[in-house]
XYZ file of C-alpha atoms in Angstrom:
344
model
C -15.258 80.446 163.625
C -15.771 79.670 167.324
C -19.549 79.517 166.770
C -19.060 77.070 163.858
C -16.761 74.910 165.975
C -19.285 74.824 168.824
C -22.127 73.924 166.449
C -20.049 71.158 164.850
C -19.037 69.775 168.248
C -22.666 69.708 169.357
C -23.906 68.104 166.127
C -21.251 65.400 165.866
C -20.447 64.848 169.533
C -20.402 61.539 171.397
C -23.589 59.521 171.465
C -25.531 59.630 174.734
C -25.087 56.606 176.994
C -27.283 54.884 179.537
C -25.322 56.760 182.202
C -26.419 60.029 180.607
C -30.036 58.834 180.620
C -29.766 57.746 184.252
C -28.334 61.114 185.308
C -31.058 63.073 183.488
C -33.879 60.893 184.825
C -32.414 60.782 188.364
C -32.396 56.991 188.533
C -29.861 54.214 188.708
C -28.157 52.623 185.711
C -29.892 49.276 186.327
C -33.286 50.992 186.143
C -32.436 52.455 182.747
C -31.280 49.014 181.578
C -34.592 47.496 182.649
C -36.585 50.108 180.759
C -34.441 49.866 177.624
C -34.651 46.073 177.562
C -38.347 45.867 178.465
C -37.736 44.114 181.792
C -40.170 44.231 184.737
C -39.563 45.886 188.101
C -39.959 49.569 187.188
C -42.856 51.739 188.345
C -44.902 53.533 185.666
C -43.752 56.964 186.907
C -40.081 55.961 186.817
C -40.472 54.405 183.366
C -42.068 57.641 182.127
C -39.110 59.718 183.406
C -36.620 57.357 181.794
C -38.481 57.422 178.464
C -38.604 61.239 178.559
C -34.836 61.319 179.161
C -34.247 58.876 176.325
C -36.280 61.026 173.951
C -34.672 64.289 175.063
C -31.139 62.938 174.654
C -31.777 60.962 171.476
C -30.449 57.789 173.115
C -30.358 54.586 171.046
C -29.597 51.180 172.502
C -26.269 49.692 171.386
C -27.247 46.230 170.172
C -23.702 45.111 169.385
C -22.695 43.983 172.873
C -26.114 42.480 173.547
C -26.170 40.278 170.455
C -22.504 39.351 170.765
C -23.232 37.930 174.211
C -25.646 35.599 172.437
C -23.020 34.585 169.863
C -24.929 36.246 167.006
C -24.709 39.669 165.405
C -28.216 39.456 163.933
C -26.891 40.472 160.512
C -26.608 38.596 157.227
C -24.792 39.576 154.061
C -25.989 39.437 150.463
C -23.432 39.593 147.647
C -25.198 40.493 144.388
C -23.873 40.658 140.842
C -25.220 44.123 140.037
C -27.490 46.217 142.252
C -28.720 48.069 139.156
C -30.018 44.908 137.464
C -33.846 44.799 137.836
C -33.684 41.028 138.319
C -32.021 41.464 141.703
C -34.552 43.925 143.115
C -37.264 41.375 144.024
C -34.599 38.832 144.999
C -32.979 41.233 147.452
C -36.353 42.354 148.812
C -37.364 38.749 149.479
C -34.120 38.058 151.345
C -34.647 41.215 153.387
C -38.203 40.225 154.328
C -37.091 36.796 155.547
C -34.198 38.353 157.467
C -36.536 40.861 159.072
C -38.919 38.088 160.127
C -35.955 36.495 161.922
C -34.955 39.759 163.599
C -31.874 40.209 161.438
C -30.510 43.107 159.415
C -29.473 42.618 155.776
C -26.274 44.172 154.408
C -25.759 43.894 150.665
C -23.241 44.884 148.050
C -22.392 44.348 144.398
C -19.526 42.343 142.921
C -19.958 43.952 139.472
C -19.379 40.459 138.019
C -15.748 40.647 139.224
C -14.510 37.515 141.077
C -11.860 39.489 142.986
C -14.418 42.047 144.106
C -16.830 39.263 145.093
C -14.144 37.721 147.311
C -13.211 41.076 148.812
C -16.830 41.911 149.602
C -17.704 38.481 151.014
C -14.659 38.443 153.288
C -15.314 42.035 154.382
C -18.806 40.995 155.458
C -17.356 38.012 157.317
C -14.858 40.318 159.058
C -17.844 42.306 160.291
C -19.157 39.157 161.901
C -22.269 38.534 159.810
C -24.032 35.359 160.880
C -24.535 34.171 157.306
C -23.955 34.929 153.650
C -26.062 34.634 150.529
C -23.834 34.849 147.472
C -24.595 35.238 143.780
C -21.233 34.088 142.465
C -19.114 36.061 140.041
C -16.222 33.597 140.230
C -15.890 29.846 139.957
C -13.595 29.151 142.935
C -15.071 29.651 146.396
C -12.499 27.825 148.452
C -11.660 31.176 150.043
C -14.906 30.804 152.025
C -14.061 27.398 153.503
C -12.434 28.840 156.674
C -15.436 31.113 157.218
C -17.897 28.248 156.783
C -15.891 26.090 159.215
C -15.982 29.013 161.658
C -19.782 28.928 161.537
C -20.777 31.433 158.844
C -23.815 29.837 157.194
C -23.517 30.254 153.418
C -26.035 29.740 150.624
C -25.429 30.386 146.928
C -28.254 31.609 144.720
C -28.794 31.837 140.933
C -25.454 30.045 140.345
C -23.770 27.230 142.285
C -20.555 27.552 144.262
C -17.274 26.628 142.620
C -14.986 23.925 144.052
C -16.814 23.677 147.387
C -19.907 21.784 148.485
C -22.539 24.290 149.595
C -26.282 24.928 149.518
C -27.515 26.436 146.251
C -30.885 27.705 145.016
C -31.094 27.951 141.228
C -33.548 28.565 138.418
C -33.852 25.833 135.801
C -31.767 27.626 133.191
C -31.344 24.529 131.055
C -35.013 23.527 131.084
C -36.252 27.078 130.611
C -34.069 27.687 127.563
C -34.972 24.313 126.081
C -38.685 25.035 126.505
C -38.362 28.562 125.100
C -36.585 27.367 121.956
C -39.035 24.469 121.616
C -41.819 27.071 121.680
C -40.251 28.813 118.667
C -39.836 25.486 116.884
C -43.500 24.672 117.525
C -44.397 27.910 115.717
C -42.578 26.803 112.596
C -39.067 28.198 113.058
C -36.076 26.178 111.890
C -33.319 28.809 111.819
C -33.121 30.115 115.382
C -30.327 32.310 116.725
C -29.039 32.293 120.290
C -27.524 35.430 121.858
C -26.321 34.910 125.400
C -23.977 36.003 128.151
C -20.361 34.924 128.608
C -20.082 31.108 128.425
C -17.999 30.931 131.617
C -21.089 31.926 133.623
C -23.046 28.893 134.831
C -26.481 30.237 133.874
C -25.252 31.281 130.424
C -23.725 27.893 129.675
C -26.852 26.080 130.886
C -29.105 28.214 128.677
C -26.892 27.589 125.674
C -27.048 23.879 126.448
C -30.847 24.106 126.606
C -30.924 25.828 123.208
C -28.761 23.146 121.607
C -30.795 20.356 123.201
C -34.089 21.763 121.876
C -32.645 22.026 118.374
C -31.212 18.512 118.569
C -34.470 17.058 119.899
C -36.248 18.571 116.889
C -33.650 17.182 114.478
C -32.515 20.666 113.482
C -28.913 21.595 112.654
C -27.240 24.543 114.396
C -25.007 26.726 112.278
C -22.090 28.262 114.176
C -23.144 31.714 112.957
C -26.442 31.338 114.812
C -24.749 31.147 118.236
C -23.290 34.273 119.854
C -22.252 34.092 123.513
C -20.361 37.047 124.952
C -20.697 40.219 126.976
C -24.076 41.887 127.399
C -22.722 45.218 126.135
C -25.339 46.700 123.750
C -22.940 47.189 120.834
C -21.821 43.553 120.968
C -25.437 42.341 121.061
C -26.560 44.689 118.260
C -23.731 43.462 116.045
C -24.680 39.831 116.691
C -28.351 40.470 115.857
C -27.531 42.283 112.626
C -25.115 39.601 111.472
C -27.705 36.872 112.025
C -30.440 38.826 110.251
C -28.280 39.964 107.317
C -26.771 36.548 106.550
C -27.520 34.834 103.201
C -29.796 32.469 105.118
C -30.952 34.677 107.994
C -32.476 33.377 111.199
C -36.217 33.808 111.512
C -36.264 33.765 115.313
C -34.006 34.701 118.217
C -33.598 33.434 121.759
C -32.143 36.023 124.154
C -30.191 34.539 127.044
C -31.062 37.114 129.734
C -32.916 40.357 130.346
C -30.019 42.668 129.465
C -29.480 40.924 126.144
C -33.210 40.970 125.523
C -33.506 44.753 125.953
C -30.914 45.348 123.235
C -32.459 42.717 120.955
C -35.896 44.362 121.261
C -34.443 47.756 120.387
C -32.538 46.349 117.411
C -35.533 44.461 116.038
C -37.653 47.624 116.239
C -35.860 48.968 113.175
C -35.843 45.744 111.177
C -37.983 45.630 108.014
C -39.356 42.123 108.485
C -40.899 40.464 111.560
C -38.568 38.290 113.640
C -39.816 36.059 116.434
C -38.253 36.484 119.874
C -38.281 34.615 123.162
C -36.183 35.869 126.080
C -34.983 34.283 129.293
C -35.961 36.523 132.244
C -38.747 39.023 132.254
C -38.132 42.729 131.852
C -39.966 45.953 132.572
C -42.723 46.737 130.025
C -42.293 43.329 128.342
C -46.017 42.745 128.771
C -46.871 46.038 127.037
C -44.329 45.395 124.288
C -45.678 41.886 123.713
C -42.375 40.110 124.406
C -42.623 36.389 125.088
C -40.332 35.259 127.908
C -39.322 32.325 130.029
C -39.812 34.000 133.404
C -37.978 32.985 136.513
C -39.277 33.873 139.971
C -36.549 36.079 141.429
C -38.468 36.606 144.668
C -38.842 32.853 145.161
C -35.106 32.424 144.602
C -34.314 34.985 147.287
C -36.924 33.723 149.720
C -35.901 30.076 149.342
C -32.214 30.915 149.761
C -32.883 33.042 152.847
C -35.088 30.400 154.439
C -32.357 27.826 153.877
C -29.806 30.206 155.404
C -31.834 30.732 158.566
C -32.549 27.001 158.823
C -28.767 26.535 158.924
C -28.458 29.250 161.569
C -31.168 27.504 163.594
C -29.134 24.301 163.654
C -30.113 22.296 160.573
C -26.978 20.301 159.822
C -27.891 18.038 156.911
C -25.858 17.694 153.711
C -25.749 20.705 151.361
C -28.620 20.630 148.902
C -29.317 22.082 145.477
C -32.847 23.417 144.967
C -33.897 24.067 141.358
C -36.950 26.256 140.739
C -38.876 25.999 137.476
C -39.503 28.749 134.927
C -42.785 29.842 133.343
C -43.529 30.566 129.685
C -45.332 33.895 129.287
C -46.593 33.966 125.679
C -47.241 37.592 124.737
C -46.923 37.658 120.966
C -43.269 37.970 119.961
C -42.601 34.258 120.355
C -45.681 33.344 118.336
C -44.749 35.198 115.138
C -44.509 32.681 112.267
C -41.435 32.539 110.028
C -41.497 35.189 107.337
C -40.581 34.457 103.729
C -37.033 35.571 102.946
């Protein structure tokens, strides 16, 4: 037991300090500080001894005090909806690349689409003195961030706008993308088009539903209530909606899927259907090109990069009015959206 205790003490003991390095190298503390911080005034032989001591002890510079003296912690926070959602991978990577180019570390976490958890996570990041926040909102009231913003925490919202506060936002054109995707189905002869989307309280979901209705209205087409199914993205809910639309007395001949999670379930459900049904989805998804799924693609990396660049512009002193940047979507025609209506 004594041997285990000694091994544990050695493995998890206190971190070596600059004093430890100085003692091992036989130099003064100021000399170690100069070497660690890359300052001049140290002979090559002395620098070599200090570096050997650093390596032998496993010393790492404590950046906390150094950056706090400058009034910055060199960290930014990213609050995502769901870390497991493929859409957020390139977005997060783009934010991280911009942060790295500015010498900052990115800390991220997931709200799981829970407004209370979003608030808890955002405020926890603020308590850890992040310089700025990029938030993908789960809630629709962000007044809880007003004291943090007044205290100097730069904040940019991405994918969805902030609720009840005026703040920078970088969004995809959810309305225009959905309108164009449904118009694409109409141009291929479809008149009965179903819409399956996310919960209507979510900004992107409501905008995509609005785009669907606008495209139908512009074409002079009626929309039956049974053709519209907003709700959770749970597979069973989506499967039920698809089957009801396809098994109706006057079934839809085409579907518009409101996001990538809905689209995955729609593709799986249509795979067992006896007649061809056209499909356009909002968001791309893995293997969509191989499966021939037509989508309105948004550029997740551009969203993240634009939001991060705006954040660091704020941190660098840009003090203009909050702005809303809207990025366009791109139609990727791969076959499913070009299927003509089948005779029923």
